[in-house]
Amino acid sequence: MTILATVRLTQRIAVVGGGVLGTMHAVAARQRGYEVVHLEREPEARGASVRNFGLVWVSGRRTGAELRLALRARELWEELGAQVPGLGFRAAGSLTLATDDAELRVLKEAAALPDAERRGFELLDPAAVRAVNPALRGELSGGLLCRADAIVEPRQVLPALRRYLAGDGYQWLPGREVVEIAPNAVRDHTGAWHQCDLVILCPGATFTGVVGRYLRYLSRDGVRRVRLQMMQTAPMGERFTTALADGDSLRYYPAYDLPGRRQLAAQSPVAARSRAQLLLVQRADGGLTIGDTHEYSEPFAFDVDEDAYDHLRARAEALLGVPIPRVQRRWAGVYSEVDPSVAGAALYHRSEVEPGVVLVTAPGGRGMTCAPAIAEETLR
Ligand SMILES: Cc1cc2nc3c(=O)[nH]c(=O)nc-3n(C[C@H](O)[C@H](O)[C@H](O)COP(=O)(O)OP(=O)(O)OC[C@H]3O[C@@H](n4cnc5c(N)ncnc54)[C@H](O)[C@@H]3O)c2cc1C
């Protein structure tokens, strides 16, 4: 209630953080007529928002509030995609693939969920899977088509949105780290003060610096960080019609917390150790973004683990039935999330940490998907 009251009196908003959450808050604020000053400590955002798959991922969301948030965000992405072609939005859908009977059973259960229609789920046999995505020439038992899933281009989204916002009422200040927050103003590391009526802090997984003083709010929600490994290949000539996920993804996404999940065969030791699942998205230039792994214990490794990459490459090649192109890029990324194992876990963290200062972070592995809807909830 306090947050809402503050927003109604606001004319000028300082958004701190140039990732997708901060940028979508800037978009939502401008759409509602507020002036925005937008500060990012790096010359260009280089956190989770540019390191992800660009999956607007509805399929795996938990029934209820999480699915509602993702579906609303999907609508907003599509609306923005129509206005900002640079986002690379495409309603490509996804296929989650089963390679044995146990995985197929989970897909059948998911296709029978009461909200399967809202997700655009359809259970497909191997021939139908190949009819939807002819690039899949490997061994399959079946697939779950999700028509609601979509793709954006993570390396393009932030600059494209800023170009859309450019003009009176929007000031983008890269290379400015916010180091102090006072009533109605923030100070960046150059000493410049930026007047505002409301501060929206979207620091991603950065919990030091100016955010450090608000750690108690984050701890209260059980916010933690997660590190993932990713790679991207050279362009592949053939166009993929959908995004892809393998059967290991059934272990991670809450929508698949169904009776059949308990019958899944053990993961390979490498996959189990790196908590790997295969997600594969073809980029607009034809390259394949492939991941991922999950590391939960800090301090995180500073280097990347080739065993996990070997596993992911082998999984991709088994499903595609052909070698993937040469890997050109490897990277790791870190996101923050409200620990989903904590009872009653929120979908993300939002708190008014001081009068007129709202901290919004920790959307986890759904942050790219849900950012526009989260921003809408903050500004509503
Ligand atoms: C490898 C990987 C794959 C993923 N895949 C997907 C996916 O396909 N779909 C999906 O929905 N989600 C995905 N996610 C999750 C999603 O990327 C994140 O939830 C989301 O990007 C978080 O956005 P953010 O803006 O909160 O954080 P960030 O992108 O980290 O941005 C925060 C920004 O704040 C800046 N900042 C911090 N402190 C200050 C300060 N004091 N002053 C100024 N600037 C500051 C930082 O420099 C940074 O640029 C993935 C995440 C990773 C790591």
mmCIF file of N, CA and C and ligand atoms in Angstrom, residues 16-22 39-42 45-49 51-55 176-178 202-204 206 210 228 230 333-335 363-369, ligand 1:
data_model
loop_
_atom_site.group_PDB
_atom_site.id
_atom_site.type_symbol
_atom_site.label_atom_id
_atom_site.label_comp_id
_atom_site.label_asym_id
_atom_site.label_seq_id
_atom_site.Cartn_x
_atom_site.Cartn_y
_atom_site.Cartn_z
ATOM 1 N N VAL A 16 17.551 2.502 -11.108
ATOM 2 C CA VAL A 16 18.956 2.128 -10.935
ATOM 3 C C VAL A 16 19.125 0.690 -11.420
ATOM 4 N N GLY A 17 19.941 0.516 -12.457
ATOM 5 C CA GLY A 17 20.176 -0.810 -13.035
ATOM 6 C C GLY A 17 19.649 -0.864 -14.453
ATOM 7 N N GLY A 18 20.553 -1.168 -15.376
ATOM 8 C CA GLY A 18 20.193 -1.172 -16.801
ATOM 9 C C GLY A 18 19.910 -2.547 -17.347
ATOM 10 N N GLY A 19 19.668 -3.549 -16.469
ATOM 11 C CA GLY A 19 19.267 -4.881 -16.940
ATOM 12 C C GLY A 19 17.807 -4.867 -17.382
ATOM 13 N N VAL A 20 17.275 -6.051 -17.648
ATOM 14 C CA VAL A 20 15.921 -6.091 -18.200
ATOM 15 C C VAL A 20 14.885 -5.613 -17.183
ATOM 16 N N LEU A 21 15.141 -5.870 -15.895
ATOM 17 C CA LEU A 21 14.161 -5.430 -14.900
ATOM 18 C C LEU A 21 14.139 -3.900 -14.809
ATOM 19 N N GLY A 22 15.331 -3.296 -14.724
ATOM 20 C CA GLY A 22 15.384 -1.834 -14.679
ATOM 21 C C GLY A 22 14.809 -1.227 -15.949
ATOM 22 N N LEU A 39 20.039 4.900 -14.539
ATOM 23 C CA LEU A 39 21.484 4.823 -14.299
ATOM 24 C C LEU A 39 21.959 3.372 -14.309
ATOM 25 N N GLU A 40 23.091 3.155 -14.961
ATOM 26 C CA GLU A 40 23.716 1.821 -15.032
ATOM 27 C C GLU A 40 25.197 2.013 -14.759
ATOM 28 N N ARG A 41 25.741 1.161 -13.887
ATOM 29 C CA ARG A 41 27.141 1.384 -13.494
ATOM 30 C C ARG A 41 28.128 1.034 -14.615
ATOM 31 N N GLU A 42 27.753 0.109 -15.517
ATOM 32 C CA GLU A 42 28.645 -0.304 -16.606
ATOM 33 C C GLU A 42 28.374 0.554 -17.847
ATOM 34 N N ALA A 45 24.873 -2.647 -19.922
ATOM 35 C CA ALA A 45 24.539 -3.737 -18.986
ATOM 36 C C ALA A 45 25.173 -5.028 -19.490
ATOM 37 N N ARG A 46 25.739 -5.805 -18.578
ATOM 38 C CA ARG A 46 26.426 -7.038 -18.986
ATOM 39 C C ARG A 46 26.135 -8.182 -18.021
ATOM 40 N N GLY A 47 25.010 -8.069 -17.315
ATOM 41 C CA GLY A 47 24.632 -9.093 -16.349
ATOM 42 C C GLY A 47 23.745 -10.164 -16.974
ATOM 43 N N ALA A 48 22.905 -10.748 -16.130
ATOM 44 C CA ALA A 48 22.056 -11.873 -16.551
ATOM 45 C C ALA A 48 21.215 -11.524 -17.778
ATOM 46 N N SER A 49 20.820 -10.262 -17.883
ATOM 47 C CA SER A 49 19.867 -9.883 -18.939
ATOM 48 C C SER A 49 20.419 -10.004 -20.352
ATOM 49 N N ARG A 51 22.946 -12.342 -20.875
ATOM 50 C CA ARG A 51 23.608 -13.655 -20.891
ATOM 51 C C ARG A 51 22.609 -14.787 -21.009
ATOM 52 N N ASN A 52 21.327 -14.466 -21.106
ATOM 53 C CA ASN A 52 20.315 -15.526 -21.045
ATOM 54 C C ASN A 52 19.938 -16.053 -22.429
ATOM 55 N N PHE A 53 18.978 -16.972 -22.444
ATOM 56 C CA PHE A 53 18.527 -17.588 -23.703
ATOM 57 C C PHE A 53 17.588 -16.674 -24.494
ATOM 58 N N GLY A 54 17.016 -15.683 -23.809
ATOM 59 C CA GLY A 54 15.967 -14.920 -24.469
ATOM 60 C C GLY A 54 14.684 -15.715 -24.584
ATOM 61 N N LEU A 55 14.501 -16.642 -23.660
ATOM 62 C CA LEU A 55 13.269 -17.435 -23.684
ATOM 63 C C LEU A 55 12.188 -16.742 -22.878
ATOM 64 N N ARG A 176 27.481 4.998 -14.661
ATOM 65 C CA ARG A 176 27.227 5.747 -13.418
ATOM 66 C C ARG A 176 26.737 4.762 -12.355
ATOM 67 N N GLU A 177 27.584 4.530 -11.355
ATOM 68 C CA GLU A 177 27.176 3.657 -10.264
ATOM 69 C C GLU A 177 26.511 4.494 -9.172
ATOM 70 N N VAL A 178 25.341 4.124 -8.778
ATOM 71 C CA VAL A 178 24.665 4.843 -7.693
ATOM 72 C C VAL A 178 25.287 4.409 -6.371
ATOM 73 N N CYS A 202 17.000 -1.765 -9.229
ATOM 74 C CA CYS A 202 16.970 -3.091 -9.877
ATOM 75 C C CYS A 202 18.407 -3.555 -10.069
ATOM 76 N N PRO A 203 19.079 -3.987 -8.987
ATOM 77 C CA PRO A 203 20.520 -4.236 -9.059
ATOM 78 C C PRO A 203 20.881 -5.645 -9.504
ATOM 79 N N GLY A 204 19.890 -6.466 -9.873
ATOM 80 C CA GLY A 204 20.198 -7.828 -10.301
ATOM 81 C C GLY A 204 20.768 -8.644 -9.158
ATOM 82 N N THR A 206 23.694 -8.004 -7.685
ATOM 83 C CA THR A 206 24.698 -7.207 -6.957
ATOM 84 C C THR A 206 24.143 -6.853 -5.582
ATOM 85 N N VAL A 210 25.566 0.181 -2.720
ATOM 86 C CA VAL A 210 24.417 0.859 -2.120
ATOM 87 C C VAL A 210 23.323 -0.137 -1.702
ATOM 88 N N LEU A 228 25.125 -20.055 -13.846
ATOM 89 C CA LEU A 228 24.805 -20.952 -14.953
ATOM 90 C C LEU A 228 25.901 -20.876 -16.011
ATOM 91 N N MET A 230 26.787 -21.369 -20.163
ATOM 92 C CA MET A 230 26.107 -21.275 -21.462
ATOM 93 C C MET A 230 27.135 -21.345 -22.591
ATOM 94 N N GLY A 333 26.764 -16.951 -16.257
ATOM 95 C CA GLY A 333 25.943 -15.827 -15.803
ATOM 96 C C GLY A 333 25.396 -16.118 -14.424
ATOM 97 N N VAL A 334 25.071 -15.062 -13.703
ATOM 98 C CA VAL A 334 24.546 -15.210 -12.343
ATOM 99 C C VAL A 334 23.240 -14.435 -12.239
ATOM 100 N N TYR A 335 22.223 -15.098 -11.725
ATOM 101 C CA TYR A 335 20.993 -14.369 -11.403
ATOM 102 C C TYR A 335 20.696 -14.508 -9.917
ATOM 103 N N PRO A 363 14.062 -12.257 -9.598
ATOM 104 C CA PRO A 363 13.023 -13.019 -10.296
ATOM 105 C C PRO A 363 13.497 -14.414 -10.708
ATOM 106 N N GLY A 364 14.800 -14.691 -10.520
ATOM 107 C CA GLY A 364 15.338 -16.013 -10.819
ATOM 108 C C GLY A 364 15.387 -16.306 -12.302
ATOM 109 N N GLY A 365 15.267 -17.586 -12.626
ATOM 110 C CA GLY A 365 15.383 -18.027 -14.013
ATOM 111 C C GLY A 365 14.206 -17.623 -14.874
ATOM 112 N N ARG A 366 13.262 -16.898 -14.298
ATOM 113 C CA ARG A 366 12.106 -16.422 -15.075
ATOM 114 C C ARG A 366 12.154 -14.912 -15.286
ATOM 115 N N GLY A 367 13.309 -14.287 -14.982
ATOM 116 C CA GLY A 367 13.372 -12.819 -14.990
ATOM 117 C C GLY A 367 13.201 -12.199 -16.357
ATOM 118 N N MET A 368 13.773 -12.831 -17.389
ATOM 119 C CA MET A 368 13.628 -12.262 -18.738
ATOM 120 C C MET A 368 12.164 -12.381 -19.147
ATOM 121 N N THR A 369 11.577 -13.527 -18.855
ATOM 122 C CA THR A 369 10.168 -13.742 -19.184
ATOM 123 C C THR A 369 9.289 -12.697 -18.497
HETATM 124 C C1 LIG B 1 22.616 -17.855 -18.127
HETATM 125 C C2 LIG B 1 21.239 -17.359 -17.818
HETATM 126 C C3 LIG B 1 20.169 -17.777 -18.611
HETATM 127 C C4 LIG B 1 18.883 -17.314 -18.337
HETATM 128 N N1 LIG B 1 17.865 -17.595 -19.213
HETATM 129 C C5 LIG B 1 16.654 -17.007 -19.033
HETATM 130 C C6 LIG B 1 15.648 -17.150 -20.017
HETATM 131 O O1 LIG B 1 15.881 -17.672 -21.096
HETATM 132 N N2 LIG B 1 14.410 -16.666 -19.728
HETATM 133 C C7 LIG B 1 14.138 -16.025 -18.563
HETATM 134 O O2 LIG B 1 12.988 -15.642 -18.326
HETATM 135 N N3 LIG B 1 15.129 -15.748 -17.663
HETATM 136 C C8 LIG B 1 16.365 -16.223 -17.876
HETATM 137 N N4 LIG B 1 17.375 -15.977 -16.986
HETATM 138 C C9 LIG B 1 17.102 -15.089 -15.854
HETATM 139 C C10 LIG B 1 17.144 -13.620 -16.271
HETATM 140 O O3 LIG B 1 18.193 -13.401 -17.182
HETATM 141 C C11 LIG B 1 17.317 -12.736 -15.037
HETATM 142 O O4 LIG B 1 16.334 -13.035 -14.076
HETATM 143 C C12 LIG B 1 17.170 -11.254 -15.409
HETATM 144 O O5 LIG B 1 18.006 -10.939 -16.497
HETATM 145 C C13 LIG B 1 17.492 -10.368 -14.216
HETATM 146 O O6 LIG B 1 17.444 -9.028 -14.667
HETATM 147 P P1 LIG B 1 17.930 -7.843 -13.730
HETATM 148 O O7 LIG B 1 17.712 -6.599 -14.486
HETATM 149 O O8 LIG B 1 17.310 -8.003 -12.391
HETATM 150 O O9 LIG B 1 19.478 -8.141 -13.480
HETATM 151 P P2 LIG B 1 20.796 -7.810 -14.344
HETATM 152 O O10 LIG B 1 20.639 -8.184 -15.761
HETATM 153 O O11 LIG B 1 21.931 -8.428 -13.592
HETATM 154 O O12 LIG B 1 20.899 -6.234 -14.293
HETATM 155 C C14 LIG B 1 21.196 -5.519 -13.103
HETATM 156 C C15 LIG B 1 22.006 -4.296 -13.509
HETATM 157 O O13 LIG B 1 22.113 -3.407 -12.409
HETATM 158 C C16 LIG B 1 23.389 -2.793 -12.490
HETATM 159 N N5 LIG B 1 23.700 -2.250 -11.155
HETATM 160 C C17 LIG B 1 23.837 -2.920 -9.995
HETATM 161 N N6 LIG B 1 24.088 -2.056 -8.977
HETATM 162 C C18 LIG B 1 24.109 -0.816 -9.517
HETATM 163 C C19 LIG B 1 24.321 0.491 -8.977
HETATM 164 N N7 LIG B 1 24.570 0.707 -7.669
HETATM 165 N N8 LIG B 1 24.269 1.553 -9.821
HETATM 166 C C20 LIG B 1 24.020 1.382 -11.153
HETATM 167 N N9 LIG B 1 23.821 0.159 -11.712
HETATM 168 C C21 LIG B 1 23.849 -0.926 -10.906
HETATM 169 C C22 LIG B 1 24.296 -3.926 -12.937
HETATM 170 O O14 LIG B 1 25.511 -3.441 -13.501
HETATM 171 C C23 LIG B 1 23.412 -4.653 -13.945
HETATM 172 O O15 LIG B 1 23.617 -4.192 -15.277
HETATM 173 C C24 LIG B 1 18.663 -16.451 -17.224
HETATM 174 C C25 LIG B 1 19.742 -16.051 -16.430
HETATM 175 C C26 LIG B 1 21.016 -16.489 -16.729
HETATM 176 C C27 LIG B 1 22.162 -16.027 -15.884
#
